[in-house]
mmCIF file of C-alpha atoms in Angstrom:
data_model
loop_
_atom_site.group_PDB
_atom_site.id
_atom_site.type_symbol
_atom_site.label_atom_id
_atom_site.label_comp_id
_atom_site.label_asym_id
_atom_site.label_seq_id
_atom_site.Cartn_x
_atom_site.Cartn_y
_atom_site.Cartn_z
ATOM 1 C CA UNK A 1 25.098 21.098 -47.125
ATOM 2 C CA UNK A 2 25.266 20.753 -43.328
ATOM 3 C CA UNK A 3 25.565 24.532 -42.941
ATOM 4 C CA UNK A 4 22.333 25.014 -44.861
ATOM 5 C CA UNK A 5 20.614 22.454 -42.619
ATOM 6 C CA UNK A 6 21.794 24.280 -39.482
ATOM 7 C CA UNK A 7 20.626 27.606 -40.924
ATOM 8 C CA UNK A 8 17.250 26.044 -41.813
ATOM 9 C CA UNK A 9 16.821 24.629 -38.291
ATOM 10 C CA UNK A 10 17.691 28.009 -36.778
ATOM 11 C CA UNK A 11 15.296 29.954 -39.032
ATOM 12 C CA UNK A 12 12.487 27.470 -38.414
ATOM 13 C CA UNK A 13 13.007 27.668 -34.664
ATOM 14 C CA UNK A 14 12.996 31.497 -34.719
ATOM 15 C CA UNK A 15 9.822 31.509 -36.844
ATOM 16 C CA UNK A 16 8.023 29.148 -34.483
ATOM 17 C CA UNK A 17 9.214 31.067 -31.438
ATOM 18 C CA UNK A 18 7.987 34.381 -32.848
ATOM 19 C CA UNK A 19 4.626 32.914 -33.864
ATOM 20 C CA UNK A 20 3.893 31.379 -30.482
ATOM 21 C CA UNK A 21 5.332 34.188 -28.365
ATOM 22 C CA UNK A 22 2.097 36.159 -27.891
ATOM 23 C CA UNK A 23 -0.013 33.062 -27.320
ATOM 24 C CA UNK A 24 2.596 31.589 -24.971
ATOM 25 C CA UNK A 25 2.588 34.690 -22.739
ATOM 26 C CA UNK A 26 -1.200 34.513 -22.328
ATOM 27 C CA UNK A 27 -1.099 30.773 -21.675
ATOM 28 C CA UNK A 28 1.718 31.153 -19.142
ATOM 29 C CA UNK A 29 -0.215 33.790 -17.178
ATOM 30 C CA UNK A 30 -3.358 31.636 -17.225
ATOM 31 C CA UNK A 31 -1.758 28.367 -16.119
ATOM 32 C CA UNK A 32 1.643 29.413 -14.687
ATOM 33 C CA UNK A 33 3.169 26.685 -16.859
ATOM 34 C CA UNK A 34 5.755 27.018 -19.622
ATOM 35 C CA UNK A 35 3.930 25.889 -22.793
ATOM 36 C CA UNK A 36 6.980 25.475 -25.086
ATOM 37 C CA UNK A 37 9.922 23.086 -24.957
ATOM 38 C CA UNK A 38 13.015 22.867 -27.148
ATOM 39 C CA UNK A 39 15.344 19.865 -26.775
ATOM 40 C CA UNK A 40 18.338 18.440 -28.614
ATOM 41 C CA UNK A 41 19.106 14.762 -28.376
ATOM 42 C CA UNK A 42 21.137 11.797 -29.503
ATOM 43 C CA UNK A 43 19.815 8.257 -30.014
ATOM 44 C CA UNK A 44 21.304 4.868 -30.748
ATOM 45 C CA UNK A 45 19.384 3.353 -33.707
ATOM 46 C CA UNK A 46 18.779 -0.064 -35.243
ATOM 47 C CA UNK A 47 17.685 -0.531 -38.863
ATOM 48 C CA UNK A 48 16.109 -3.980 -38.882
ATOM 49 C CA UNK A 49 16.125 -4.789 -42.613
ATOM 50 C CA UNK A 50 19.834 -4.106 -43.003
ATOM 51 C CA UNK A 51 20.893 -5.251 -39.521
ATOM 52 C CA UNK A 52 22.797 -1.983 -39.218
ATOM 53 C CA UNK A 53 23.291 0.366 -36.282
ATOM 54 C CA UNK A 54 24.221 3.988 -35.825
ATOM 55 C CA UNK A 55 23.396 7.344 -34.269
ATOM 56 C CA UNK A 56 20.624 9.884 -34.774
ATOM 57 C CA UNK A 57 20.894 13.531 -33.757
ATOM 58 C CA UNK A 58 17.625 15.443 -33.446
ATOM 59 C CA UNK A 59 16.045 18.732 -32.395
ATOM 60 C CA UNK A 60 12.456 18.909 -31.177
ATOM 61 C CA UNK A 61 10.145 21.849 -30.558
ATOM 62 C CA UNK A 62 6.860 21.137 -28.763
ATOM 63 C CA UNK A 63 3.965 23.293 -27.629
ATOM 64 C CA UNK A 64 1.218 22.422 -25.122
ATOM 65 C CA UNK A 65 -2.313 23.023 -26.382
ATOM 66 C CA UNK A 66 -3.837 22.325 -22.970
ATOM 67 C CA UNK A 67 -2.874 20.745 -19.676
ATOM 68 C CA UNK A 68 -1.662 17.408 -21.096
ATOM 69 C CA UNK A 69 -1.794 17.507 -24.923
ATOM 70 C CA UNK A 70 1.137 18.863 -26.938
ATOM 71 C CA UNK A 71 2.088 19.111 -30.617
ATOM 72 C CA UNK A 72 5.641 19.128 -31.863
ATOM 73 C CA UNK A 73 8.082 19.238 -34.753
ATOM 74 C CA UNK A 74 11.048 16.854 -34.708
ATOM 75 C CA UNK A 75 13.973 17.151 -37.169
ATOM 76 C CA UNK A 76 17.003 14.906 -37.258
ATOM 77 C CA UNK A 77 19.975 13.360 -39.032
ATOM 78 C CA UNK A 78 20.673 9.625 -38.826
ATOM 79 C CA UNK A 79 23.796 7.778 -39.889
ATOM 80 C CA UNK A 80 24.146 3.989 -39.670
ATOM 81 C CA UNK A 81 26.268 1.206 -41.147
ATOM 82 C CA UNK A 82 26.979 -2.528 -41.117
ATOM 83 C CA UNK A 83 30.521 -3.896 -41.295
ATOM 84 C CA UNK A 84 31.027 -7.209 -43.098
ATOM 85 C CA UNK A 85 33.952 -8.931 -41.340
ATOM 86 C CA UNK A 86 34.290 -11.574 -44.074
ATOM 87 C CA UNK A 87 34.718 -9.040 -46.896
ATOM 88 C CA UNK A 88 36.299 -6.453 -44.564
ATOM 89 C CA UNK A 89 34.132 -3.668 -45.946
ATOM 90 C CA UNK A 90 31.088 -1.679 -44.882
ATOM 91 C CA UNK A 91 28.348 -3.519 -46.771
ATOM 92 C CA UNK A 92 25.668 -0.941 -45.827
ATOM 93 C CA UNK A 93 26.005 2.807 -45.195
ATOM 94 C CA UNK A 94 22.869 4.858 -44.499
ATOM 95 C CA UNK A 95 22.297 8.591 -44.105
ATOM 96 C CA UNK A 96 18.748 9.787 -43.392
ATOM 97 C CA UNK A 97 17.419 13.337 -43.058
ATOM 98 C CA UNK A 98 14.291 12.842 -40.951
ATOM 99 C CA UNK A 99 11.366 14.967 -39.849
ATOM 100 C CA UNK A 100 7.993 14.529 -38.271
ATOM 101 C CA UNK A 101 4.950 16.243 -36.810
ATOM 102 C CA UNK A 102 3.963 14.745 -33.464
ATOM 103 C CA UNK A 103 1.085 14.779 -30.990
ATOM 104 C CA UNK A 104 1.659 13.622 -27.423
ATOM 105 C CA UNK A 105 -0.298 13.074 -24.225
ATOM 106 C CA UNK A 106 1.201 13.286 -20.709
ATOM 107 C CA UNK A 107 0.354 10.118 -18.766
ATOM 108 C CA UNK A 108 2.200 11.329 -15.674
ATOM 109 C CA UNK A 109 2.590 15.022 -14.973
ATOM 110 C CA UNK A 110 4.369 16.038 -11.769
ATOM 111 C CA UNK A 111 6.373 19.083 -10.769
ATOM 112 C CA UNK A 112 9.701 17.408 -11.531
ATOM 113 C CA UNK A 113 8.808 14.600 -13.968
ATOM 114 C CA UNK A 114 6.619 13.991 -17.042
ATOM 115 C CA UNK A 115 5.942 10.724 -18.880
ATOM 116 C CA UNK A 116 4.218 10.894 -22.262
ATOM 117 C CA UNK A 117 3.138 8.795 -25.215
ATOM 118 C CA UNK A 118 2.963 10.185 -28.716
ATOM 119 C CA UNK A 119 2.327 9.469 -32.385
ATOM 120 C CA UNK A 120 2.732 11.392 -35.591
ATOM 121 C CA UNK A 121 3.528 11.529 -39.256
ATOM 122 C CA UNK A 122 7.101 11.064 -40.429
ATOM 123 C CA UNK A 123 9.118 11.748 -43.566
ATOM 124 C CA UNK A 124 12.721 11.136 -44.522
ATOM 125 C CA UNK A 125 15.157 11.515 -47.365
ATOM 126 C CA UNK A 126 17.556 8.582 -47.434
ATOM 127 C CA UNK A 127 20.880 8.095 -49.101
ATOM 128 C CA UNK A 128 22.190 4.516 -48.955
ATOM 129 C CA UNK A 129 25.187 2.654 -50.284
ATOM 130 C CA UNK A 130 24.417 -1.059 -50.363
ATOM 131 C CA UNK A 131 26.554 -3.998 -51.507
ATOM 132 C CA UNK A 132 24.104 -6.665 -50.334
ATOM 133 C CA UNK A 133 23.112 -9.141 -53.055
ATOM 134 C CA UNK A 134 19.417 -8.312 -52.598
ATOM 135 C CA UNK A 135 19.785 -4.553 -53.084
ATOM 136 C CA UNK A 136 23.166 -4.311 -54.807
ATOM 137 C CA UNK A 137 24.782 -6.690 -57.236
ATOM 138 C CA UNK A 138 26.144 -10.213 -56.804
ATOM 139 C CA UNK A 139 29.694 -9.252 -57.805
ATOM 140 C CA UNK A 140 29.967 -6.980 -54.752
ATOM 141 C CA UNK A 141 29.624 -3.632 -56.491
ATOM 142 C CA UNK A 142 27.442 -1.160 -54.681
ATOM 143 C CA UNK A 143 23.986 0.225 -55.342
ATOM 144 C CA UNK A 144 23.391 3.900 -54.545
ATOM 145 C CA UNK A 145 19.853 4.580 -53.374
ATOM 146 C CA UNK A 146 18.521 8.125 -53.025
ATOM 147 C CA UNK A 147 14.829 8.507 -52.354
ATOM 148 C CA UNK A 148 12.246 9.951 -49.973
ATOM 149 C CA UNK A 149 9.738 8.028 -47.860
ATOM 150 C CA UNK A 150 6.732 8.861 -45.692
ATOM 151 C CA UNK A 151 5.280 6.963 -42.755
ATOM 152 C CA UNK A 152 4.447 7.357 -39.078
ATOM 153 C CA UNK A 153 6.185 7.248 -35.723
ATOM 154 C CA UNK A 154 5.299 6.301 -32.182
ATOM 155 C CA UNK A 155 7.260 7.143 -29.055
ATOM 156 C CA UNK A 156 7.406 7.170 -25.275
ATOM 157 C CA UNK A 157 9.492 9.819 -23.561
ATOM 158 C CA UNK A 158 10.256 11.091 -20.105
ATOM 159 C CA UNK A 159 11.322 14.569 -19.007
ATOM 160 C CA UNK A 160 12.997 15.512 -15.730
ATOM 161 C CA UNK A 161 12.803 19.196 -14.852
ATOM 162 C CA UNK A 162 15.877 20.833 -13.339
ATOM 163 C CA UNK A 163 16.872 24.362 -12.337
ATOM 164 C CA UNK A 164 14.323 26.972 -13.351
ATOM 165 C CA UNK A 165 13.544 25.886 -16.919
ATOM 166 C CA UNK A 166 15.894 23.009 -17.774
ATOM 167 C CA UNK A 167 14.670 19.676 -19.155
ATOM 168 C CA UNK A 168 16.551 16.389 -19.528
ATOM 169 C CA UNK A 169 15.184 12.938 -20.314
ATOM 170 C CA UNK A 170 15.054 9.854 -22.502
ATOM 171 C CA UNK A 171 13.049 8.731 -25.518
ATOM 172 C CA UNK A 172 12.188 5.393 -27.128
ATOM 173 C CA UNK A 173 10.810 5.660 -30.649
ATOM 174 C CA UNK A 174 9.815 3.557 -33.645
ATOM 175 C CA UNK A 175 9.518 4.988 -37.163
ATOM 176 C CA UNK A 176 7.806 2.968 -39.898
ATOM 177 C CA UNK A 177 7.954 4.026 -43.556
ATOM 178 C CA UNK A 178 6.138 2.870 -46.693
ATOM 179 C CA UNK A 179 9.497 1.953 -48.299
ATOM 180 C CA UNK A 180 12.865 1.142 -46.812
ATOM 181 C CA UNK A 181 13.762 -0.072 -43.379
ATOM 182 C CA UNK A 182 11.966 0.935 -40.171
ATOM 183 C CA UNK A 183 14.015 2.660 -37.452
ATOM 184 C CA UNK A 184 14.038 1.790 -33.732
ATOM 185 C CA UNK A 185 15.776 4.360 -31.509
ATOM 186 C CA UNK A 186 16.666 4.755 -27.836
ATOM 187 C CA UNK A 187 18.197 8.034 -26.730
ATOM 188 C CA UNK A 188 18.586 10.954 -24.364
ATOM 189 C CA UNK A 189 17.899 14.666 -24.718
ATOM 190 C CA UNK A 190 18.435 17.967 -22.937
ATOM 191 C CA UNK A 191 16.818 21.366 -23.448
ATOM 192 C CA UNK A 192 14.716 24.092 -21.909
ATOM 193 C CA UNK A 193 11.123 25.253 -21.373
ATOM 194 C CA UNK A 194 9.906 28.752 -22.144
#
């Protein structure tokens, strides 16, 4: 399963790179700025409804449409859990496959630093094991939940430019979905501009 996800990410990235290559060369000559960015990151996440915590790994491709406005595609995998010390078991285990289309605007744009705000649509497929009395059963047996949700996300992120085309930074994001728990994430990323 994970191999097919990696292959899908790679094919999607190659497709996007090929599609924007001609446009990117013209834009780069016109503005002497790299219009595309690809970053990989890791975030610490909180799921408020379940009081669980975990990690999210994500890849993001973004493309500038002008001087300050960019669109992007963000794909990730989140895993979180809550340990019940009284029962000595994990009472919640979550795995989310997440994706979203984003639009961002650079508030600060300097030679070495960018600060941006963004919003976008979000979707996820979640797989949860829950022994909580609300979602599971009172006798402690578990409920398996497998479903997909849609919603939106908002974020603030910062990029520091290094070397010729390197990018490193941080990101704070909030994802809200029509069903299931929202996700609050704080993380770091590294990547490159082209």
